[in-house]
Amino acid sequence: MKVIEFCRYTKRNGAFVLNRLNFHVEKGYITGLIGPNGSGKTTLIRAIMNLIHPDEGEVRVFGQSYRERERDIKRRIGFVYDEDVFYNHLSVKEMKKIIASFYPDWQEALFQQYLHDFQLPEQRKIHDLSKGMRMKFALAAALAHEPELLIMDEPTSGLDSVFRREVLAILSRYIEDGNRSVLFSTHISTDLERIADYIVHIRNGQLMHCGSKEELLDTYVLVKGSAEDYPAYESDGKLLRSQQTPYGFEGLMSTADFANHPVRERVLSEKPSLDDILYYTQEGR
């Protein structure tokens, strides 16, 4: 089932354009949203939340259109922002009351369990919470109404590795029943390599990949060779953006191009990371 579906979605903002996007996010999985800064990740999330409206096409969530079922759709979504969206002068308890009022399915016992697990004091003022504690509060509030879709925009940015792993463990448990989905936007690609099932890769408003994480990783080969081997790879235009040193080079190639390269036996090759793919594809060929 498609939990999110973009249908010929186009949005123009000055020179930037999300251009006729056609893709979907699978239900029951964790999908990572990746791309360099300015690629359109936040715009894409704003479109999913109907905070911006398309010039053409539409986005459907749970198979429904915002034109007809906006309130119902948003009640089924949990959202965790990287930005500070809370009233800082309120306590955790006071802020919770405001958030809970929007969700008929709010589970107070579940929220209190998260507060206990996160060691989050209910009487503490929002402005007295650390970045990590604010993220814990945002996550507890997002999950307390048991949403079918959890959208997270850079949730682990600036957090220590211990708490990042705690968040990833929570997300893994969250989708265990197969009926819940996560869309996770982050520039920390190692987090997605641990837990993501699918990847949506966007660059300059264009969809570069939408499919399984393994499909994306298998599309490319990281090539490492000596300086004298570099001309043989650079001259035919098959090598994506590379790095050179006095001792050699490193670059990215498509798996198909590498398999047919005449001097492939003279270089080292290995499976790239998501970070390698983001880095070497950010400026194209």
mmCIF file of C-alpha atoms in Angstrom:
data_model
loop_
_atom_site.group_PDB
_atom_site.id
_atom_site.type_symbol
_atom_site.label_atom_id
_atom_site.label_comp_id
_atom_site.label_asym_id
_atom_site.label_seq_id
_atom_site.Cartn_x
_atom_site.Cartn_y
_atom_site.Cartn_z
ATOM 1 C CA MET A 1 0.000 0.000 0.000
ATOM 2 C CA LYS A 2 1.141 3.532 -0.763
ATOM 3 C CA VAL A 3 1.087 5.604 2.422
ATOM 4 C CA ILE A 4 2.286 8.710 0.513
ATOM 5 C CA GLU A 5 1.950 9.259 -3.220
ATOM 6 C CA PHE A 6 3.188 12.174 -5.332
ATOM 7 C CA CYS A 7 1.325 12.459 -8.635
ATOM 8 C CA ARG A 8 2.972 14.811 -11.174
ATOM 9 C CA TYR A 9 3.628 17.171 -8.270
ATOM 10 C CA THR A 10 5.112 20.515 -9.308
ATOM 11 C CA LYS A 11 5.903 23.475 -7.076
ATOM 12 C CA ARG A 12 7.823 26.567 -8.190
ATOM 13 C CA ASN A 13 9.531 28.942 -5.781
ATOM 14 C CA GLY A 14 11.594 31.456 -7.717
ATOM 15 C CA ALA A 15 14.318 29.575 -9.555
ATOM 16 C CA PHE A 16 13.726 26.408 -7.508
ATOM 17 C CA VAL A 17 11.245 23.848 -8.820
ATOM 18 C CA LEU A 18 9.963 20.518 -7.565
ATOM 19 C CA ASN A 19 9.421 19.227 -11.056
ATOM 20 C CA ARG A 20 6.608 16.753 -11.847
ATOM 21 C CA LEU A 21 7.461 14.320 -9.087
ATOM 22 C CA ASN A 22 5.968 10.842 -9.401
ATOM 23 C CA PHE A 23 6.837 8.438 -6.598
ATOM 24 C CA HIS A 24 5.374 6.791 -3.521
ATOM 25 C CA VAL A 25 6.357 5.772 0.007
ATOM 26 C CA GLU A 26 5.548 2.203 1.028
ATOM 27 C CA LYS A 27 3.382 1.454 4.060
ATOM 28 C CA GLY A 28 4.954 -0.449 6.939
ATOM 29 C CA TYR A 29 8.571 0.584 6.389
ATOM 30 C CA ILE A 30 11.137 3.231 7.285
ATOM 31 C CA THR A 31 11.921 5.433 4.290
ATOM 32 C CA GLY A 32 14.902 7.770 4.344
ATOM 33 C CA LEU A 33 14.734 11.113 2.550
ATOM 34 C CA ILE A 34 18.199 12.253 1.471
ATOM 35 C CA GLY A 35 19.765 15.008 -0.592
ATOM 36 C CA PRO A 36 22.220 17.896 -0.223
ATOM 37 C CA ASN A 37 21.218 21.167 1.408
ATOM 38 C CA GLY A 38 18.819 23.056 -0.835
ATOM 39 C CA SER A 39 17.774 19.924 -2.708
ATOM 40 C CA GLY A 40 14.111 20.239 -1.729
ATOM 41 C CA LYS A 41 13.771 17.860 1.248
ATOM 42 C CA THR A 42 12.001 20.361 3.522
ATOM 43 C CA THR A 43 9.804 21.559 0.645
ATOM 44 C CA LEU A 44 8.841 17.947 0.018
ATOM 45 C CA ILE A 45 7.858 17.473 3.661
ATOM 46 C CA ARG A 46 5.868 20.715 3.651
ATOM 47 C CA ALA A 47 4.027 19.391 0.614
ATOM 48 C CA ILE A 48 3.200 16.130 2.416
ATOM 49 C CA MET A 49 1.783 18.157 5.318
ATOM 50 C CA ASN A 50 -0.192 20.398 2.914
ATOM 51 C CA LEU A 51 1.646 23.473 4.198
ATOM 52 C CA ILE A 52 2.289 24.472 0.589
ATOM 53 C CA HIS A 53 0.017 23.895 -2.378
ATOM 54 C CA PRO A 54 1.134 22.567 -5.763
ATOM 55 C CA ASP A 55 1.151 24.486 -9.007
ATOM 56 C CA GLU A 56 0.319 21.195 -10.707
ATOM 57 C CA GLY A 57 -0.484 17.650 -9.592
ATOM 58 C CA GLU A 58 -1.179 16.531 -6.032
ATOM 59 C CA VAL A 59 0.089 14.535 -3.069
ATOM 60 C CA ARG A 60 -2.121 11.845 -1.556
ATOM 61 C CA VAL A 61 -1.694 10.473 1.970
ATOM 62 C CA PHE A 62 -3.323 7.196 3.058
ATOM 63 C CA GLY A 63 -4.828 7.145 -0.432
ATOM 64 C CA GLN A 64 -6.793 10.325 0.329
ATOM 65 C CA SER A 65 -6.674 13.853 -1.033
ATOM 66 C CA TYR A 66 -6.170 16.878 1.212
ATOM 67 C CA ARG A 67 -8.878 18.621 -0.753
ATOM 68 C CA GLU A 68 -11.414 16.276 0.808
ATOM 69 C CA ARG A 69 -9.982 14.875 4.080
ATOM 70 C CA GLU A 70 -7.363 17.251 5.491
ATOM 71 C CA ARG A 71 -8.391 17.025 9.156
ATOM 72 C CA ASP A 72 -8.647 13.238 9.072
ATOM 73 C CA ILE A 73 -5.270 12.873 7.337
ATOM 74 C CA LYS A 74 -3.399 15.134 9.755
ATOM 75 C CA ARG A 75 -4.830 13.393 12.815
ATOM 76 C CA ARG A 76 -3.220 10.185 11.576
ATOM 77 C CA ILE A 77 0.251 11.768 11.231
ATOM 78 C CA GLY A 78 2.878 12.362 13.894
ATOM 79 C CA PHE A 79 5.484 15.022 13.134
ATOM 80 C CA VAL A 80 8.879 15.747 14.689
ATOM 81 C CA TYR A 81 10.550 18.977 13.579
ATOM 82 C CA ASP A 82 14.183 19.918 13.845
ATOM 83 C CA GLU A 83 13.054 23.489 14.557
ATOM 84 C CA ASP A 84 11.725 24.705 17.906
ATOM 85 C CA VAL A 85 7.927 24.793 17.559
ATOM 86 C CA PHE A 86 6.906 24.820 21.220
ATOM 87 C CA TYR A 87 5.954 27.672 23.569
ATOM 88 C CA ASN A 88 9.164 27.990 25.541
ATOM 89 C CA HIS A 89 7.593 29.660 28.577
ATOM 90 C CA LEU A 90 5.302 26.663 29.217
ATOM 91 C CA SER A 91 6.138 23.512 31.133
ATOM 92 C CA VAL A 92 6.191 20.078 29.511
ATOM 93 C CA LYS A 93 2.828 19.333 31.132
ATOM 94 C CA GLU A 94 1.245 22.590 29.934
ATOM 95 C CA MET A 95 2.541 22.166 26.394
ATOM 96 C CA LYS A 96 1.300 18.587 26.341
ATOM 97 C CA LYS A 97 -2.254 19.716 27.163
ATOM 98 C CA ILE A 98 -2.262 21.988 24.106
ATOM 99 C CA ILE A 99 -0.954 19.272 21.792
ATOM 100 C CA ALA A 100 -3.291 16.596 23.174
ATOM 101 C CA SER A 101 -6.347 18.762 22.498
ATOM 102 C CA PHE A 102 -5.852 18.288 18.730
ATOM 103 C CA TYR A 103 -5.947 14.476 18.845
ATOM 104 C CA PRO A 104 -9.084 12.540 19.848
ATOM 105 C CA ASP A 105 -6.966 9.366 20.049
ATOM 106 C CA TRP A 106 -4.414 10.801 22.485
ATOM 107 C CA GLN A 107 -3.126 8.084 24.849
ATOM 108 C CA GLU A 108 -2.134 9.750 28.118
ATOM 109 C CA ALA A 109 -0.780 6.533 29.638
ATOM 110 C CA LEU A 110 1.461 6.045 26.610
ATOM 111 C CA PHE A 111 2.726 9.628 26.826
ATOM 112 C CA GLN A 112 3.511 9.197 30.518
ATOM 113 C CA GLN A 113 5.397 5.986 29.722
ATOM 114 C CA TYR A 114 7.567 7.863 27.243
ATOM 115 C CA LEU A 115 8.231 10.591 29.824
ATOM 116 C CA HIS A 116 9.315 7.909 32.262
ATOM 117 C CA ASP A 117 11.498 6.117 29.714
ATOM 118 C CA PHE A 118 13.096 9.385 28.598
ATOM 119 C CA GLN A 119 13.503 10.642 32.198
ATOM 120 C CA LEU A 120 11.728 13.834 31.161
ATOM 121 C CA PRO A 121 10.406 15.968 34.090
ATOM 122 C CA GLU A 122 6.811 17.028 33.478
ATOM 123 C CA GLN A 123 7.172 20.287 35.417
ATOM 124 C CA ARG A 124 10.320 21.454 33.608
ATOM 125 C CA LYS A 125 9.916 24.541 31.416
ATOM 126 C CA ILE A 126 10.518 24.040 27.722
ATOM 127 C CA HIS A 127 13.217 26.728 27.657
ATOM 128 C CA ASP A 128 15.131 24.824 30.345
ATOM 129 C CA LEU A 129 15.332 21.634 28.294
ATOM 130 C CA SER A 130 18.461 20.679 26.372
ATOM 131 C CA LYS A 131 18.222 20.006 22.632
ATOM 132 C CA GLY A 132 18.160 16.284 23.334
ATOM 133 C CA MET A 133 15.403 16.623 25.932
ATOM 134 C CA ARG A 134 13.321 18.764 23.588
ATOM 135 C CA MET A 135 13.655 16.091 20.942
ATOM 136 C CA LYS A 136 12.521 13.463 23.460
ATOM 137 C CA PHE A 137 9.481 15.577 24.296
ATOM 138 C CA ALA A 138 8.687 16.086 20.596
ATOM 139 C CA LEU A 139 8.971 12.355 19.968
ATOM 140 C CA ALA A 140 6.805 11.470 22.985
ATOM 141 C CA ALA A 141 4.136 13.944 21.855
ATOM 142 C CA ALA A 142 4.251 12.676 18.273
ATOM 143 C CA LEU A 143 3.861 9.023 19.278
ATOM 144 C CA ALA A 144 1.294 9.461 22.064
ATOM 145 C CA HIS A 145 -1.675 9.511 19.675
ATOM 146 C CA GLU A 146 -0.338 6.373 17.915
ATOM 147 C CA PRO A 147 -0.080 7.856 14.417
ATOM 148 C CA GLU A 148 -0.053 5.632 11.348
ATOM 149 C CA LEU A 149 2.632 7.794 9.737
ATOM 150 C CA LEU A 150 5.550 9.415 11.537
ATOM 151 C CA ILE A 151 7.391 12.180 9.654
ATOM 152 C CA MET A 152 10.722 13.324 11.063
ATOM 153 C CA ASP A 153 12.641 16.309 9.670
ATOM 154 C CA GLU A 154 16.321 16.147 10.749
ATOM 155 C CA PRO A 155 15.387 14.746 14.188
ATOM 156 C CA THR A 156 18.874 13.561 15.157
ATOM 157 C CA SER A 157 20.792 16.660 14.056
ATOM 158 C CA GLY A 158 23.098 17.848 16.825
ATOM 159 C CA LEU A 159 22.304 14.927 19.128
ATOM 160 C CA ASP A 160 24.904 12.618 20.619
ATOM 161 C CA SER A 161 25.339 9.122 19.208
ATOM 162 C CA VAL A 162 23.837 7.409 22.280
ATOM 163 C CA PHE A 163 20.500 9.188 22.021
ATOM 164 C CA ARG A 164 20.495 8.867 18.219
ATOM 165 C CA ARG A 165 20.670 5.106 18.637
ATOM 166 C CA GLU A 166 17.828 5.234 21.167
ATOM 167 C CA VAL A 167 15.686 7.077 18.616
ATOM 168 C CA LEU A 168 16.490 4.514 15.920
ATOM 169 C CA ALA A 169 15.513 1.677 18.262
ATOM 170 C CA ILE A 170 12.187 3.385 19.001
ATOM 171 C CA LEU A 171 11.484 3.757 15.274
ATOM 172 C CA SER A 172 12.274 0.102 14.629
ATOM 173 C CA ARG A 173 9.791 -0.961 17.310
ATOM 174 C CA TYR A 174 7.223 1.543 16.056
ATOM 175 C CA ILE A 175 6.857 -0.150 12.645
ATOM 176 C CA GLU A 176 6.944 -3.756 13.911
ATOM 177 C CA ASP A 177 3.212 -4.365 13.355
ATOM 178 C CA GLY A 178 3.528 -3.570 9.636
ATOM 179 C CA ASN A 179 0.761 -0.964 9.733
ATOM 180 C CA ARG A 180 2.876 2.070 10.600
ATOM 181 C CA SER A 181 5.338 3.969 8.462
ATOM 182 C CA VAL A 182 8.203 6.415 8.965
ATOM 183 C CA LEU A 183 9.571 9.082 6.632
ATOM 184 C CA PHE A 184 12.936 10.151 8.034
ATOM 185 C CA SER A 185 14.761 13.152 6.538
ATOM 186 C CA THR A 186 18.356 13.485 7.665
ATOM 187 C CA HIS A 187 21.839 14.426 6.515
ATOM 188 C CA ILE A 188 23.310 11.802 8.888
ATOM 189 C CA SER A 189 23.341 8.971 6.381
ATOM 190 C CA THR A 190 24.783 6.441 8.829
ATOM 191 C CA ASP A 191 21.478 6.552 10.742
ATOM 192 C CA LEU A 192 19.597 5.577 7.587
ATOM 193 C CA GLU A 193 22.070 2.822 6.766
ATOM 194 C CA ARG A 194 21.180 1.253 10.115
ATOM 195 C CA ILE A 195 17.392 1.306 9.850
ATOM 196 C CA ALA A 196 16.025 2.502 6.486
ATOM 197 C CA ASP A 197 14.294 0.023 4.197
ATOM 198 C CA TYR A 198 13.722 2.468 1.331
ATOM 199 C CA ILE A 199 15.438 5.640 0.158
ATOM 200 C CA VAL A 200 14.078 8.704 -1.628
ATOM 201 C CA HIS A 201 17.012 10.667 -3.060
ATOM 202 C CA ILE A 202 16.249 14.172 -4.294
ATOM 203 C CA ARG A 203 18.617 16.709 -5.859
ATOM 204 C CA ASN A 204 17.769 20.189 -7.158
ATOM 205 C CA GLY A 205 14.074 19.358 -6.997
ATOM 206 C CA GLN A 206 14.529 16.263 -9.159
ATOM 207 C CA LEU A 207 13.899 12.697 -8.055
ATOM 208 C CA MET A 208 17.151 10.738 -8.357
ATOM 209 C CA HIS A 209 16.043 7.469 -6.740
ATOM 210 C CA CYS A 210 13.016 5.957 -5.072
ATOM 211 C CA GLY A 211 13.373 2.339 -4.110
ATOM 212 C CA SER A 212 15.030 0.005 -1.674
ATOM 213 C CA LYS A 213 18.211 1.079 0.068
ATOM 214 C CA GLU A 214 20.044 -1.928 -1.335
ATOM 215 C CA GLU A 215 18.981 -1.070 -4.888
ATOM 216 C CA LEU A 216 20.536 2.369 -4.510
ATOM 217 C CA LEU A 217 23.756 1.045 -2.980
ATOM 218 C CA ASP A 218 24.028 -1.584 -5.735
ATOM 219 C CA THR A 219 23.657 1.049 -8.462
ATOM 220 C CA TYR A 220 27.165 2.405 -7.869
ATOM 221 C CA VAL A 221 30.731 1.233 -7.260
ATOM 222 C CA LEU A 222 33.344 3.185 -5.321
ATOM 223 C CA VAL A 223 36.560 3.014 -7.364
ATOM 224 C CA LYS A 224 40.060 3.559 -5.947
ATOM 225 C CA GLY A 225 43.156 3.532 -8.133
ATOM 226 C CA SER A 226 46.644 4.861 -8.679
ATOM 227 C CA ALA A 227 47.435 8.219 -10.260
ATOM 228 C CA GLU A 228 48.572 6.593 -13.509
ATOM 229 C CA ASP A 229 45.230 4.780 -13.827
ATOM 230 C CA TYR A 230 43.194 7.951 -13.437
ATOM 231 C CA PRO A 231 43.346 9.136 -17.099
ATOM 232 C CA ALA A 232 41.849 5.833 -18.273
ATOM 233 C CA TYR A 233 38.808 6.443 -16.064
ATOM 234 C CA GLU A 234 38.474 10.198 -16.410
ATOM 235 C CA SER A 235 38.782 10.365 -20.198
ATOM 236 C CA ASP A 236 35.705 8.325 -21.109
ATOM 237 C CA GLY A 237 33.327 10.383 -18.923
ATOM 238 C CA LYS A 238 32.097 7.348 -16.991
ATOM 239 C CA LEU A 239 33.608 8.439 -13.688
ATOM 240 C CA LEU A 240 31.413 10.603 -11.515
ATOM 241 C CA ARG A 241 32.950 13.406 -9.479
ATOM 242 C CA SER A 242 36.272 12.194 -8.066
ATOM 243 C CA GLN A 243 38.996 13.145 -5.643
ATOM 244 C CA GLN A 244 42.652 13.124 -6.660
ATOM 245 C CA THR A 245 45.765 12.984 -4.514
ATOM 246 C CA PRO A 246 49.447 12.729 -5.464
ATOM 247 C CA TYR A 247 49.109 8.991 -4.856
ATOM 248 C CA GLY A 248 45.865 8.117 -6.587
ATOM 249 C CA PHE A 249 42.173 8.813 -7.003
ATOM 250 C CA GLU A 250 38.780 7.829 -5.655
ATOM 251 C CA GLY A 251 35.482 8.224 -7.442
ATOM 252 C CA LEU A 252 32.057 6.799 -8.132
ATOM 253 C CA MET A 253 30.906 4.856 -11.172
ATOM 254 C CA SER A 254 27.718 3.119 -12.096
ATOM 255 C CA THR A 255 27.935 -0.626 -11.531
ATOM 256 C CA ALA A 256 27.207 -1.279 -15.220
ATOM 257 C CA ASP A 257 29.928 1.111 -16.437
ATOM 258 C CA PHE A 258 32.492 -0.406 -14.096
ATOM 259 C CA ALA A 259 31.638 -3.969 -15.131
ATOM 260 C CA ASN A 260 32.437 -3.088 -18.755
ATOM 261 C CA HIS A 261 35.502 -0.926 -18.120
ATOM 262 C CA PRO A 262 38.620 -2.210 -19.925
ATOM 263 C CA VAL A 263 41.014 -1.636 -16.991
ATOM 264 C CA ARG A 264 38.765 -2.524 -14.067
ATOM 265 C CA GLU A 265 41.219 -5.207 -12.844
ATOM 266 C CA ARG A 266 43.848 -2.545 -12.064
ATOM 267 C CA VAL A 267 41.791 -0.675 -9.457
ATOM 268 C CA LEU A 268 40.104 -1.460 -6.177
ATOM 269 C CA SER A 269 36.323 -1.402 -6.001
ATOM 270 C CA GLU A 270 33.918 -1.532 -3.086
ATOM 271 C CA LYS A 271 30.309 -0.927 -2.218
ATOM 272 C CA PRO A 272 29.721 2.779 -1.490
ATOM 273 C CA SER A 273 27.974 4.195 1.539
ATOM 274 C CA LEU A 274 24.988 6.533 1.275
ATOM 275 C CA ASP A 275 27.368 9.334 2.215
ATOM 276 C CA ASP A 276 29.646 8.422 -0.717
ATOM 277 C CA ILE A 277 26.694 8.518 -3.100
ATOM 278 C CA LEU A 278 25.477 11.875 -1.789
ATOM 279 C CA TYR A 279 28.962 13.385 -2.033
ATOM 280 C CA TYR A 280 29.918 12.131 -5.473
ATOM 281 C CA THR A 281 26.569 12.768 -7.155
ATOM 282 C CA GLN A 282 25.958 16.258 -5.818
ATOM 283 C CA GLU A 283 27.459 17.928 -8.872
ATOM 284 C CA GLY A 284 26.609 15.294 -11.464
ATOM 285 C CA ARG A 285 29.155 14.010 -13.971
#
